CSV table of C-alpha atoms in Angstrom, one decimal:
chain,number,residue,atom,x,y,z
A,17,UNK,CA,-6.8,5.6,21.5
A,18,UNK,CA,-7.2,3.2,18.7
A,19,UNK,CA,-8.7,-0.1,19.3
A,20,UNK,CA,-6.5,-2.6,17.5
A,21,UNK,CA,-4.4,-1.7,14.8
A,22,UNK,CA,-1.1,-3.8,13.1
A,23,UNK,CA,2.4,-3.3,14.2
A,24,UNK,CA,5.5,-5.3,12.7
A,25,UNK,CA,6.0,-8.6,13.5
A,26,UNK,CA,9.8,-8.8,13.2
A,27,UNK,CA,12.2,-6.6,10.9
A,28,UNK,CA,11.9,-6.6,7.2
A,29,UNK,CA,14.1,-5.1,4.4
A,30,UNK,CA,13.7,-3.9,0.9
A,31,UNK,CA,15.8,-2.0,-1.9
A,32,UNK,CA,16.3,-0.5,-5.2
A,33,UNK,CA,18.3,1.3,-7.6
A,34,UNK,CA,17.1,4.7,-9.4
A,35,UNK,CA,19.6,6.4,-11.2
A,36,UNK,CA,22.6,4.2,-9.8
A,37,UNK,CA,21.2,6.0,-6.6
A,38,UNK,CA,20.5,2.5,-4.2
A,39,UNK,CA,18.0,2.8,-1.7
A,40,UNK,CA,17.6,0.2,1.1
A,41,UNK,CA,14.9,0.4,3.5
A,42,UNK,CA,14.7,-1.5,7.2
A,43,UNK,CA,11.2,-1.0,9.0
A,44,UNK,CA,11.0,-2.3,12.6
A,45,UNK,CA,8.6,-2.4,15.5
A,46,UNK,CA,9.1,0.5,18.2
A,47,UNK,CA,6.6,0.5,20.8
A,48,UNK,CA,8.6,3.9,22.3
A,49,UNK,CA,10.8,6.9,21.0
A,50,UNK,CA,13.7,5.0,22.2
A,51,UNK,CA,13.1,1.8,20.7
A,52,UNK,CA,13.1,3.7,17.7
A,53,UNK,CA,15.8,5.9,18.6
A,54,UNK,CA,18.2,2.7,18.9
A,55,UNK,CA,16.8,0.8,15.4
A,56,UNK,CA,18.0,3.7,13.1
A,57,UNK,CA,21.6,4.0,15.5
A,58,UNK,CA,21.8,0.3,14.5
A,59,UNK,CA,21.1,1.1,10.9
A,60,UNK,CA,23.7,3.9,10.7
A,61,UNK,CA,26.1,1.4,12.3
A,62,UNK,CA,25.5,-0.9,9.7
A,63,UNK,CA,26.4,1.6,7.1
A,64,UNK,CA,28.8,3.6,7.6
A,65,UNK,CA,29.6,4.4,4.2
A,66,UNK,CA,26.3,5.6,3.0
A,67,UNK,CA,25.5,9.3,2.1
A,68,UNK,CA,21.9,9.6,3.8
A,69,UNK,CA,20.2,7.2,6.4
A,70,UNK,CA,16.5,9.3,6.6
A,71,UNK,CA,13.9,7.9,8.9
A,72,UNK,CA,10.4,8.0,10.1
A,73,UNK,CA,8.7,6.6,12.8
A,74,UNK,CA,5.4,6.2,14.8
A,75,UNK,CA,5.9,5.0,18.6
A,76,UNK,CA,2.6,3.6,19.4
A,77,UNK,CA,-0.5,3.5,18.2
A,78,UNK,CA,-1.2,5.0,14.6
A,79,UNK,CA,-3.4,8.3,16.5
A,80,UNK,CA,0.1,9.1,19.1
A,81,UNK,CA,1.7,12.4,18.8
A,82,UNK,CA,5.2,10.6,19.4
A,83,UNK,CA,6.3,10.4,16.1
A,84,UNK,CA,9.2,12.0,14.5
A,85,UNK,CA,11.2,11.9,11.1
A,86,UNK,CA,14.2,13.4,9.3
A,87,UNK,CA,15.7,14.2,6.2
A,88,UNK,CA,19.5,13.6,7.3
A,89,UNK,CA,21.4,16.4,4.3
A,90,UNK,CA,18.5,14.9,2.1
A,91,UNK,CA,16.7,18.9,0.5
A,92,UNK,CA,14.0,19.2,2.8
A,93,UNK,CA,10.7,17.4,3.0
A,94,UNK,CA,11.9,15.2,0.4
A,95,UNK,CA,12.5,12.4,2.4
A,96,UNK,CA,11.3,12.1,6.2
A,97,UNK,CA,8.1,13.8,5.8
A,98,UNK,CA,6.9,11.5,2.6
A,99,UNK,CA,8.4,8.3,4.8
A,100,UNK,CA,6.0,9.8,7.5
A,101,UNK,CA,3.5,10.5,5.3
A,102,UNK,CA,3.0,6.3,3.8
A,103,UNK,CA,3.4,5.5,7.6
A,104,UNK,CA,0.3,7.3,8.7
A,105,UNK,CA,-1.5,6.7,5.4
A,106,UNK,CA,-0.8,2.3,5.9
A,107,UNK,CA,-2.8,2.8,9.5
A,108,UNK,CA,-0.1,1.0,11.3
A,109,UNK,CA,1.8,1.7,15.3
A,110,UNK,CA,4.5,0.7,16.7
A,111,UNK,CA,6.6,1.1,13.4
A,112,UNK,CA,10.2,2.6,12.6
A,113,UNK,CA,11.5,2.8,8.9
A,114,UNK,CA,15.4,4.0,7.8
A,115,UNK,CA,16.5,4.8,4.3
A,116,UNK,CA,20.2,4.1,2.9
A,117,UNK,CA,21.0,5.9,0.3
A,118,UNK,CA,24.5,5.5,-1.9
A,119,UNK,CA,24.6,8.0,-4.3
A,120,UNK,CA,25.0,7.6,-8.1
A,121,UNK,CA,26.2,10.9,-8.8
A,122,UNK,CA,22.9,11.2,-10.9
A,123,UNK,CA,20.4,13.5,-9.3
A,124,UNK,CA,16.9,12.5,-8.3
A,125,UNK,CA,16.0,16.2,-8.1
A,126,UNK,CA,13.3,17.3,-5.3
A,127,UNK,CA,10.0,15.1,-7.2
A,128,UNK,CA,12.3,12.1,-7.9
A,129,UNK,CA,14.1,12.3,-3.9
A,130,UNK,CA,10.2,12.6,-3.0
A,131,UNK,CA,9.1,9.7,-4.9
A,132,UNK,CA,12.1,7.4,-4.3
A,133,UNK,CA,11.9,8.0,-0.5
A,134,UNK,CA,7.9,7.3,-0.3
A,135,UNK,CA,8.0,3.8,-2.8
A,136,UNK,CA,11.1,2.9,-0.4
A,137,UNK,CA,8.6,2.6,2.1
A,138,UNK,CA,5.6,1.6,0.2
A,139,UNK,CA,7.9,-1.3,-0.6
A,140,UNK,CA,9.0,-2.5,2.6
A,141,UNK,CA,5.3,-2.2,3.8
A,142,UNK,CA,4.3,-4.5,1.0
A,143,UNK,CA,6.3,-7.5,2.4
A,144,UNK,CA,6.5,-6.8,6.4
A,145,UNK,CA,4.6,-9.4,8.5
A,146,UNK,CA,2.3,-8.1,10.8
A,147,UNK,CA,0.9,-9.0,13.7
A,148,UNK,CA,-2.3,-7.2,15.9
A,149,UNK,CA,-1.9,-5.4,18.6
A,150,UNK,CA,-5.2,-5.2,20.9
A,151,UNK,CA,-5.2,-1.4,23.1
A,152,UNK,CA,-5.8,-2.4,26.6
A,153,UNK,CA,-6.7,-1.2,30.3
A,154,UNK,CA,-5.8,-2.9,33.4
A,155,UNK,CA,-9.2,-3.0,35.9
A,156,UNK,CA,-9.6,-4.9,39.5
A,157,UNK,CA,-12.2,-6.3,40.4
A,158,UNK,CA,-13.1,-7.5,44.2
A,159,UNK,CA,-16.2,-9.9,45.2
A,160,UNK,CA,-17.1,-12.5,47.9
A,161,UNK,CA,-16.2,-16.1,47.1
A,162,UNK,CA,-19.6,-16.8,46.3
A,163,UNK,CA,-19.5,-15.0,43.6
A,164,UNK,CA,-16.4,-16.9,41.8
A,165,UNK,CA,-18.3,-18.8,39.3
A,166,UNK,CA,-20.7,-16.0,37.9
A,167,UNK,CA,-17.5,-13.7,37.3
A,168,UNK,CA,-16.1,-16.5,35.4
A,169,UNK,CA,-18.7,-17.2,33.2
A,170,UNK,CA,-19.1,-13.3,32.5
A,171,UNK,CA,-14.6,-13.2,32.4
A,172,UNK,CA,-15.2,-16.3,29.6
A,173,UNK,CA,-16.9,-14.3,27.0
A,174,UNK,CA,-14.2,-11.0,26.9
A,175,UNK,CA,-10.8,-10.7,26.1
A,176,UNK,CA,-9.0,-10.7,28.7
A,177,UNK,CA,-5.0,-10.9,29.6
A,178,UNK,CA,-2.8,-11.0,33.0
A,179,UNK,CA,-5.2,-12.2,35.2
A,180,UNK,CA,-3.6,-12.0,38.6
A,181,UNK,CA,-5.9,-13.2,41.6
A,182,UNK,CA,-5.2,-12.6,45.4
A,183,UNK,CA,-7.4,-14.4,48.3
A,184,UNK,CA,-8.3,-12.2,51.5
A,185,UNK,CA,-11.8,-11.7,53.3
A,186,UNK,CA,-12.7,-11.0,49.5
A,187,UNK,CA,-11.3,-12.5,46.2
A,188,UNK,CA,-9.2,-9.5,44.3
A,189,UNK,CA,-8.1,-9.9,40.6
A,190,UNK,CA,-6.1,-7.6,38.4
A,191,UNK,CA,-6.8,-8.2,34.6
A,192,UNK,CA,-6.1,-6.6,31.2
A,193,UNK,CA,-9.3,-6.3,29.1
A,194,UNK,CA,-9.6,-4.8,25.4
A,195,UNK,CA,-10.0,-1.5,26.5
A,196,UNK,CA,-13.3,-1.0,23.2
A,197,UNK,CA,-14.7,-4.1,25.6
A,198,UNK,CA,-14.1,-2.4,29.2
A,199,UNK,CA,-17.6,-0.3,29.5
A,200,UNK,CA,-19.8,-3.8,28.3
A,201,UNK,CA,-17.8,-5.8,30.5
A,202,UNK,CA,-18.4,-3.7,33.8
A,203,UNK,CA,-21.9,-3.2,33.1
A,204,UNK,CA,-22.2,-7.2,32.0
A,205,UNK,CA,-20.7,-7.9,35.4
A,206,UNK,CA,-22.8,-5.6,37.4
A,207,UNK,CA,-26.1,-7.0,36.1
A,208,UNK,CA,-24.9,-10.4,36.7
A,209,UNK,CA,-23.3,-10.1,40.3
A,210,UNK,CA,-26.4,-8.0,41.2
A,211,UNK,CA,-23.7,-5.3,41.8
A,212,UNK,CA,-21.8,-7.4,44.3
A,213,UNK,CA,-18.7,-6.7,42.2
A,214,UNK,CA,-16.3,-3.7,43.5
A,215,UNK,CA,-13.8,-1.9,41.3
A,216,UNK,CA,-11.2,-0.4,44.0
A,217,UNK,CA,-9.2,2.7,42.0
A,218,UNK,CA,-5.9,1.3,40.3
A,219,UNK,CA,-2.7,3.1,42.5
């Protein structure tokens, strides 16, 4: 899975004319196929005039297989798959684009629907604010009490999320780490706690 890679930091919207033809495109975050299923409902809902609403989408991280797209009565692969194709190309997740199109009554013919479709996303790209998301893996961790300082100091230098602590015989904690950090950080701790430090399976 990919490290860290950018995902939309709230909606955005952009749209031209070619040929009297308007296009408008919406991009979105969707961390999941229904997230993304529910943005383009929304769009169509907005829009219930228009000829086409074509989308793409890529529900997590920029390397998942859950992706999907459509031409909606467009020819096909003129519009969903070169929508997909800027998606994949921009190295984004977590994103959802929909196309309105109104037609002009001029046609774009299969090049110009091809083009039209792929700057309509290219465009929207260009002014979407991002924001980073970090891949992560939950680990647990359980040591004596003596050892509560030395795991802090090694916890201080990681990135690390959702810490969630419980006190027994032993000090447990749950904790979200950057999972391209999780290997250094369990051999970091392990030198340091003398392999004191226990890592009890996660149910």
């Amino acid at each position: 899975m990919t490290a860290s890679y950018n995902i939309p930091a709230s909606e955005h919207q952009f749209e031209f004319e070619i040929k009297r033809s308007q296009f408008i495109c919406y991009a979105a975050q969707a961390s999941h196929r229904e997230a993304a299923d529910h943005f383009i409902r929304s769009i169509r809902a907005l829009h219930p005039q228009a000829r086409h609403v074509c989308w793409a989408y890529i529900a997590g991280a920029p390397d998942t297989t859950v992706m999907s797209m459509s031409d909606d009565g467009e020819p096909g692969g003129t519009a969903g798959r070169p929508m997909l194709k800027v998606l994949q190309h921009s190295g984004m997740g977590e994103i959802v684009v929909a196309v309105v199109r109104y037609f002009g009554g001029i046609k774009l013919g299969t090049g110009g629907l091809q083009r039209a479709y792929s700057d309509a996303v290219s465009g929207v790209l260009e002014g979407l604010p991002l924001k980073l998301k970090v891949s992560r893996q939950q680990v647990q961790l359980r040591y004596d009490y003596a050892l509560e300082s030395a795991v802090r100091h090694v916890l201080s230098r990681y990135d690390v999320e959702d810490e969630q602590l419980s006190y027994d015989l032993q000090v447990s904690m749950s904790l979200q780490i950057a999972s391209a950090q999780v290997q250094a950080f369990k051999t970091e701790l392990t030198n340091h706690c003398a392999g004191a430090v226990h890592y009890p399976a996660i149910n």
